[in-house]
Coordinates of C-alpha atoms in Angstrom, one line a residue:
M1417 CA -34.1 18.6 -2.3
L1418 CA -30.7 18.3 -0.6
S1419 CA -28.7 20.0 2.0
S1420 CA -25.4 19.3 3.5
S1421 CA -26.7 20.4 7.0
S1422 CA -29.5 17.8 6.6
R1423 CA -26.9 15.1 5.9
L1424 CA -24.8 16.4 8.9
H1425 CA -27.7 15.9 11.1
Q1426 CA -28.4 12.4 9.7
I1427 CA -24.7 11.4 10.4
L1428 CA -25.0 12.8 14.0
A1429 CA -28.3 10.7 14.5
I1430 CA -26.6 7.7 13.1
L1431 CA -23.5 7.9 15.2
F1432 CA -25.8 8.0 18.3
L1433 CA -28.0 5.0 17.1
L1434 CA -24.9 2.9 16.7
L1435 CA -23.2 3.9 19.8
S1436 CA -26.4 3.8 22.0
L1437 CA -26.5 -0.1 21.5
A1438 CA -23.0 -0.5 23.0
P1439 CA -22.2 -0.5 26.8
S1440 CA -21.1 3.0 28.0
P1441 CA -17.4 3.0 28.7
V1442 CA -17.3 5.9 30.9
D1443 CA -15.1 5.1 33.8
G1444 CA -16.2 1.9 35.4
E1445 CA -14.1 2.3 38.5
E1446 CA -15.6 5.7 39.0
G1447 CA -19.0 4.2 38.9
K1448 CA -17.7 1.7 41.6
D1449 CA -16.7 4.5 43.8
A1450 CA -19.9 6.4 43.3
E1451 CA -22.1 3.4 44.2
G1452 CA -19.8 1.1 46.4
E1453 CA -17.2 3.2 48.4
D1454 CA -19.3 6.2 48.9
G1455 CA -22.3 4.3 49.8
H1456 CA -24.6 5.2 47.0
H1457 CA -26.7 2.1 46.2
E1458 CA -28.7 1.9 42.8
E1459 CA -31.9 3.2 44.5
E1460 CA -30.1 6.2 45.9
V1461 CA -28.6 7.3 42.6
D1462 CA -31.5 6.7 40.4
P1463 CA -33.2 10.0 41.3
Y1464 CA -30.2 11.8 39.7
A1465 CA -31.3 10.6 36.5
V1466 CA -33.8 13.5 36.5
L1467 CA -31.1 16.0 36.5
F1468 CA -29.5 15.4 32.9
P1469 CA -32.5 16.1 30.6
W1470 CA -33.3 19.4 32.4
F1471 CA -29.8 20.4 32.6
V1472 CA -29.3 20.1 28.9
M1473 CA -32.7 21.8 28.3
G1474 CA -31.3 24.8 30.2
I1475 CA -28.3 25.0 27.9
G1476 CA -30.5 24.4 25.0
T1477 CA -32.3 27.6 25.8
F1478 CA -29.1 29.7 25.4
I1479 CA -28.1 27.6 22.2
Y1480 CA -31.5 28.3 20.6
Y1481 CA -31.2 31.9 21.3
L1482 CA -27.8 32.1 19.6
T1483 CA -28.7 29.8 16.5
S1484 CA -32.1 31.7 16.0
R1485 CA -30.6 35.2 16.3
Y1486 CA -27.1 35.0 14.9
F1487 CA -26.3 31.5 13.3
H1488 CA -29.3 30.6 11.1
A1489 CA -27.4 28.2 9.0
V1490 CA -26.3 26.1 12.0
P1491 CA -28.7 23.2 13.0
Y1492 CA -29.6 23.5 16.5
T1493 CA -29.6 19.8 17.0
A1494 CA -25.9 19.7 15.7
I1495 CA -24.9 22.2 18.3
M1496 CA -26.6 20.1 21.1
F1497 CA -24.6 17.1 19.9
L1498 CA -21.4 19.0 20.4
V1499 CA -22.4 20.2 23.7
G1500 CA -23.1 16.6 24.7
T1501 CA -19.9 15.5 23.4
L1502 CA -18.0 18.2 25.5
M1503 CA -20.0 16.9 28.6
G1504 CA -19.1 13.3 27.8
V1505 CA -15.4 14.0 27.2
G1506 CA -15.4 16.2 30.4
A1507 CA -17.1 13.5 32.6
A1508 CA -14.6 10.8 31.4
L1509 CA -11.5 12.8 31.9
S1510 CA -12.3 14.6 35.0
G1511 CA -13.1 11.4 36.9
N1512 CA -15.7 13.1 39.1
S1513 CA -18.6 11.4 40.8
D1514 CA -21.0 14.4 41.1
Q1515 CA -24.5 14.2 40.6
L1516 CA -24.5 15.3 36.9
T1517 CA -21.9 12.9 36.1
I1518 CA -23.9 10.1 37.6
S1519 CA -27.0 11.3 35.8
M1520 CA -25.2 11.2 32.5
K1521 CA -23.9 7.6 33.2
L1522 CA -27.5 6.4 34.0
W1523 CA -28.9 7.9 30.7
A1524 CA -25.8 6.6 28.7
D1525 CA -26.6 3.0 30.0
I1526 CA -30.2 3.1 28.9
N1527 CA -31.0 0.3 26.3
G1528 CA -31.0 1.5 22.7
E1529 CA -34.4 -0.1 22.0
V1530 CA -36.1 1.8 25.0
I1531 CA -34.6 4.9 23.5
L1532 CA -36.4 4.4 20.2
L1533 CA -39.6 3.6 22.1
V1534 CA -39.4 6.9 24.0
F1535 CA -38.1 9.3 21.3
L1536 CA -39.5 8.3 18.0
P1537 CA -43.4 8.4 18.4
G1538 CA -42.9 11.9 19.8
L1539 CA -40.8 13.1 16.9
L1540 CA -42.8 11.4 14.1
F1541 CA -46.5 11.7 15.1
W1542 CA -46.9 15.6 14.7
D1543 CA -45.3 15.7 11.2
A1544 CA -47.7 13.1 10.1
L1545 CA -50.7 14.8 11.9
D1546 CA -49.9 18.1 10.3
V1547 CA -49.5 16.8 6.8
N1548 CA -51.4 18.5 3.8
F1549 CA -53.6 15.4 2.9
R1550 CA -54.2 16.5 -0.6
L1551 CA -50.7 17.2 -1.5
F1552 CA -49.6 14.0 0.1
C1553 CA -52.2 12.1 -2.0
V1554 CA -50.9 13.8 -5.2
S1555 CA -47.3 13.3 -4.5
F1556 CA -47.7 9.7 -3.1
S1557 CA -46.2 8.0 -6.0
Q1558 CA -43.3 10.1 -5.8
L1559 CA -42.9 9.6 -2.1
V1560 CA -43.1 5.9 -2.5
I1561 CA -40.2 5.8 -5.1
M1562 CA -38.2 8.3 -2.8
A1563 CA -38.9 6.1 0.4
F1564 CA -38.4 2.6 -1.0
P1565 CA -36.4 2.2 -4.3
M1566 CA -34.2 5.2 -3.5
V1567 CA -33.5 4.2 0.0
L1568 CA -32.5 0.8 -1.1
A1569 CA -30.2 2.2 -3.8
G1570 CA -28.8 4.5 -1.3
A1571 CA -28.1 1.9 1.2
S1572 CA -26.4 -0.3 -1.6
L1573 CA -24.1 2.6 -2.7
T1574 CA -23.1 3.5 0.9
A1575 CA -22.6 -0.3 1.4
L1576 CA -20.1 -0.3 -1.7
V1577 CA -18.2 2.7 -0.3
A1578 CA -18.0 0.8 3.1
Y1579 CA -16.9 -2.5 1.4
Y1580 CA -14.5 -1.1 -1.1
V1581 CA -13.3 2.3 0.3
F1582 CA -12.9 1.7 4.1
P1583 CA -10.0 -0.5 5.2
Y1584 CA -12.1 -2.3 7.9
S1585 CA -12.8 -5.6 6.0
W1586 CA -16.5 -5.7 7.0
P1587 CA -18.7 -8.4 5.6
F1588 CA -20.8 -7.1 3.0
M1589 CA -24.1 -7.7 4.9
L1590 CA -22.6 -5.6 7.7
C1591 CA -21.9 -2.9 5.0
M1592 CA -25.6 -3.3 4.0
T1593 CA -26.6 -2.7 7.4
F1594 CA -24.5 0.3 7.8
G1595 CA -25.9 1.6 4.4
S1596 CA -29.4 0.9 5.6
I1597 CA -28.9 3.2 8.7
L1598 CA -27.3 6.0 6.6
S1599 CA -30.0 5.8 3.8
A1600 CA -32.8 8.0 5.2
T1601 CA -32.9 11.6 5.1
D1602 CA -34.2 14.0 7.9
P1603 CA -35.8 17.4 7.4
V1604 CA -35.2 18.8 10.9
A1605 CA -32.0 20.4 10.1
V1606 CA -33.6 22.3 7.0
A1607 CA -37.1 23.0 8.3
A1608 CA -36.5 26.3 9.8
L1609 CA -34.5 27.2 6.7
M1610 CA -37.3 26.5 4.4
K1611 CA -39.7 28.6 6.5
E1612 CA -37.2 31.6 6.4
V1613 CA -36.7 31.5 2.5
G1614 CA -40.6 30.7 1.8
A1615 CA -40.1 27.4 0.0
P1616 CA -43.0 26.3 -2.1
P1617 CA -45.5 23.8 -0.6
R1618 CA -44.3 21.3 -3.2
L1619 CA -40.9 21.2 -2.0
K1620 CA -41.9 21.1 1.6
M1621 CA -44.0 18.1 0.9
H1622 CA -41.2 16.3 -1.1
I1623 CA -38.9 16.7 1.8
S1624 CA -41.2 16.0 4.8
G1625 CA -43.3 13.2 3.0
E1626 CA -40.0 11.3 1.9
S1627 CA -38.6 11.6 5.4
M1628 CA -41.8 10.2 7.0
L1629 CA -41.9 7.2 4.7
N1630 CA -38.3 6.5 4.5
D1631 CA -37.6 6.3 8.2
G1632 CA -39.9 3.4 8.1
S1633 CA -38.4 1.6 4.9
A1634 CA -34.9 2.3 6.3
V1635 CA -35.7 0.4 9.5
V1636 CA -37.3 -2.5 7.6
F1637 CA -34.0 -2.8 5.4
Y1638 CA -31.8 -2.5 8.6
T1639 CA -33.9 -5.4 10.4
I1640 CA -33.4 -7.7 7.2
F1641 CA -29.8 -7.2 6.6
S1642 CA -28.7 -7.0 10.2
N1643 CA -30.5 -10.3 10.8
I1644 CA -28.6 -11.8 8.0
F1645 CA -25.3 -10.5 9.3
L1646 CA -25.7 -11.9 12.8
Y1647 CA -26.9 -15.1 11.5
G1648 CA -23.7 -15.3 9.5
L1649 CA -21.5 -14.9 12.7
D1650 CA -23.0 -18.3 14.0
I1651 CA -23.6 -16.9 17.5
G1652 CA -27.2 -17.9 17.9
L1653 CA -28.6 -14.6 16.7
G1654 CA -30.5 -13.4 13.7
Q1655 CA -31.6 -15.5 10.7
T1656 CA -31.1 -15.8 6.9
Y1657 CA -33.8 -15.3 4.5
T1658 CA -34.6 -16.6 1.0
V1659 CA -35.5 -14.2 -1.6
G1660 CA -39.2 -14.9 -1.0
E1661 CA -38.9 -14.7 2.8
G1662 CA -37.1 -11.4 2.4
F1663 CA -40.0 -9.9 0.4
A1664 CA -42.4 -11.4 2.8
L1665 CA -40.8 -10.0 5.7
F1666 CA -40.5 -6.5 4.0
F1667 CA -44.2 -6.5 3.1
R1668 CA -45.3 -7.5 6.6
M1669 CA -43.2 -4.9 8.4
S1670 CA -44.2 -2.1 5.9
L1671 CA -47.8 -3.0 4.7
G1672 CA -48.5 -4.6 8.2
G1673 CA -47.3 -1.6 9.9
A1674 CA -49.4 0.7 7.8
A1675 CA -52.6 -1.4 8.3
L1676 CA -51.9 -1.3 12.0
G1677 CA -51.6 2.5 12.1
I1678 CA -54.6 3.0 9.9
A1679 CA -56.6 1.0 12.7
F1680 CA -55.2 3.1 15.5
G1681 CA -55.8 6.3 13.4
L1682 CA -59.5 5.1 13.2
G1683 CA -59.7 4.4 17.0
L1684 CA -58.1 7.9 17.6
I1685 CA -60.6 9.6 15.4
T1686 CA -63.5 7.8 17.4
L1687 CA -62.0 9.1 20.8
L1688 CA -61.7 12.8 19.3
Y1689 CA -65.3 12.4 18.2
I1690 CA -66.4 11.5 21.7
L1691 CA -64.4 14.3 23.3
N1692 CA -66.1 17.0 21.4
R1693 CA -66.9 19.9 23.9
R1694 CA -64.7 22.6 22.3
L1695 CA -65.4 25.2 25.0
D1696 CA -64.2 22.8 27.8
L1697 CA -60.6 23.6 28.1
E1698 CA -59.9 20.4 30.3
E1699 CA -61.6 18.4 27.6
N1700 CA -59.3 19.9 25.0
V1701 CA -56.2 19.1 27.2
V1702 CA -57.5 15.4 27.3
Q1703 CA -57.8 15.3 23.5
V1704 CA -54.3 16.3 23.1
A1705 CA -53.1 13.8 25.8
T1706 CA -55.2 11.2 23.9
T1707 CA -53.2 11.8 20.6
A1708 CA -50.0 11.2 22.7
T1709 CA -51.3 8.0 24.2
V1710 CA -52.4 6.5 20.9
A1711 CA -49.1 7.6 19.0
Y1712 CA -47.1 5.8 21.7
L1713 CA -49.3 2.8 21.8
S1714 CA -49.5 2.4 17.9
F1715 CA -45.6 2.5 17.9
Y1716 CA -45.2 -0.1 20.7
T1717 CA -47.7 -2.4 19.4
A1718 CA -46.4 -2.5 15.9
E1719 CA -42.6 -2.6 17.1
I1720 CA -42.8 -4.8 20.1
S1721 CA -46.0 -6.8 19.9
C1722 CA -46.4 -7.6 16.2
G1723 CA -42.9 -7.3 14.9
M1724 CA -43.9 -4.7 12.3
S1725 CA -42.5 -1.2 11.5
G1726 CA -43.4 1.1 14.4
V1727 CA -42.2 4.1 12.4
I1728 CA -44.6 3.3 9.6
S1729 CA -47.4 2.6 12.1
V1730 CA -47.2 6.0 13.8
V1731 CA -47.0 7.8 10.7
M1732 CA -50.1 6.2 9.2
T1733 CA -51.8 6.7 12.6
G1734 CA -51.1 10.6 12.2
I1735 CA -52.0 10.7 8.5
T1736 CA -55.3 8.8 9.0
T1737 CA -56.4 11.1 11.9
A1738 CA -55.3 14.2 9.8
T1739 CA -57.6 12.9 6.7
F1740 CA -60.6 11.9 8.5
G1741 CA -60.5 13.5 12.0
G1742 CA -58.7 16.8 11.6
G1743 CA -61.9 18.6 11.9
M1744 CA -62.7 17.0 15.2
I1745 CA -59.8 18.5 17.0
N1746 CA -61.2 21.1 19.3
S1747 CA -58.2 23.4 19.7
R1748 CA -55.8 23.3 16.8
K1749 CA -53.5 25.8 18.5
L1750 CA -53.3 23.8 21.6
M1751 CA -52.5 20.6 19.7
E1752 CA -49.9 22.2 17.6
S1753 CA -48.2 23.9 20.7
F1754 CA -48.1 20.7 22.7
W1755 CA -46.5 18.7 19.9
H1756 CA -43.9 21.3 19.2
I1757 CA -42.8 21.4 22.7
V1758 CA -42.6 17.6 22.8
E1759 CA -40.4 17.7 19.5
H1760 CA -38.1 20.4 20.9
V1761 CA -37.6 18.5 24.2
L1762 CA -36.9 15.2 22.6
N1763 CA -34.7 16.5 20.1
T1764 CA -32.7 18.5 22.7
V1765 CA -32.3 15.3 25.0
L1766 CA -31.6 12.9 22.2
F1767 CA -28.9 14.7 20.6
S1768 CA -27.3 15.8 23.9
L1769 CA -27.4 12.1 25.0
G1770 CA -25.8 11.1 21.7
G1771 CA -23.1 13.5 22.3
V1772 CA -22.4 12.2 25.7
V1773 CA -22.2 8.6 24.5
W1774 CA -20.0 9.7 21.7
G1775 CA -17.7 11.9 24.0
S1776 CA -17.3 9.2 26.5
I1777 CA -16.1 6.9 23.8
I1778 CA -13.6 9.0 22.2
S1779 CA -12.1 10.1 25.4
N1780 CA -11.4 6.7 26.9
S1781 CA -7.7 5.9 26.3
N1782 CA -8.1 2.3 26.0
E1783 CA -11.0 2.3 23.5
R1784 CA -9.4 5.0 21.6
A1785 CA -6.0 3.3 21.3
S1786 CA -7.8 0.0 20.1
K1787 CA -10.6 1.5 17.9
F1788 CA -9.9 5.2 17.0
H1789 CA -6.9 6.4 15.0
A1790 CA -6.3 9.5 13.0
S1791 CA -7.1 7.9 9.8
D1792 CA -10.6 6.9 11.2
W1793 CA -11.6 10.5 11.6
G1794 CA -10.3 11.1 8.0
Y1795 CA -12.7 8.3 6.6
L1796 CA -15.5 9.8 8.8
F1797 CA -15.1 13.1 6.9
L1798 CA -14.8 11.1 3.7
L1799 CA -18.1 9.4 4.6
Y1800 CA -19.8 12.7 5.1
I1801 CA -18.8 13.9 1.5
L1802 CA -19.7 10.7 -0.3
V1803 CA -23.2 10.4 1.4
N1804 CA -23.8 13.9 -0.2
V1805 CA -22.5 12.6 -3.4
I1806 CA -24.7 9.5 -3.2
R1807 CA -27.7 11.7 -2.5
F1808 CA -27.0 14.0 -5.5
A1809 CA -26.6 10.8 -7.7
L1810 CA -29.9 9.5 -6.5
I1811 CA -31.8 12.6 -7.1
F1812 CA -30.4 13.1 -10.6
G1813 CA -30.7 9.4 -11.5
F1814 CA -34.3 9.3 -10.5
Y1815 CA -35.2 12.9 -11.7
P1816 CA -36.7 11.8 -15.2
L1817 CA -39.2 9.6 -13.5
L1818 CA -40.0 11.9 -10.5
A1819 CA -40.4 14.9 -12.8
R1820 CA -43.2 13.1 -14.6
I1821 CA -45.4 11.9 -11.8
G1822 CA -47.1 13.2 -8.8
L1823 CA -46.5 16.9 -8.0
G1824 CA -43.5 17.0 -10.4
L1825 CA -40.0 18.3 -10.0
N1826 CA -37.8 20.8 -11.4
W1827 CA -34.0 21.4 -11.4
H1828 CA -34.2 24.5 -9.3
E1829 CA -35.6 22.5 -6.4

């Protein structure tokens, strides 16, 4: 139920989510040279944005070959993060204004919310659509405990580490926000390993099902605690909640997102039913495109239009479709191939971009002198160890309950 490589993957993801919300510090003067003195106006450099994702996809091909043949225990996404870090450091230190550097700067300046809207639906939907519904229903009680009480407990324990161990004097609500970000697990780093060793379906369901649900719950907790923290700064942002209001917001985001996702799932099933000519290749392609359209609209509607959890919405859209409309998919192989391609492309670009942002920050002399010291790297390593310890403690603490409900659980798993 626990893997250090999965925690490494999680921390790398968190670093990016935190840093992507900050302005990119990569050489502002060089940017002026590129756009001003050299006569590159904004509309002239915008096409360079196309270069970065396909450049890292090319590198990713070689990285995948090496990891799949010779370094099975090394997560592909972690290597792509390191590659992006080297690219960010190189761009910041070299001072070049070539097309690749400009392309990286354009991507690094993308708004963090836009990044979530572009990447998350594509990374979540297939896992939900491919779920074993029978196992999911049987294990649902376990998954709810893993995704809600365990996430809140994990966020609280991580917050205590940040509050009492770290020397940064963060307000406690900032520590809870930090803990909420780190509290969710991610199965990407261990998915390939589970296939290699022939892990039992029960273990796969626990890991994938927990991840699908706790991504949504972690976002809900993050929203609540970050709003309280920002309100406490008295800068006109965020809001405070009473206990009742906090529970109301939690249920609105989680249950509301689930209800909206079910509605989108039923709509998608209707469209799949209409597009039922199995021998028509073009119609099969349109079916696949329709799933992508509904997945992204589900996430956008919940997250932006309704103020609910987009993660839970898109997950429920996929699960509803798998449950009642799985037999209406004309070409299962085509559907699976498309979503695997989407997942690979998005993971490659996302973690490379996270590395670029991180590399550009740690290589900037002014930023590093004011924010990063040798002790900070030591605390980062300590954090990596402690989140694994917290994960162990949560599994063992909740084990007596988890072992008696749902699919059950044993010490070996």
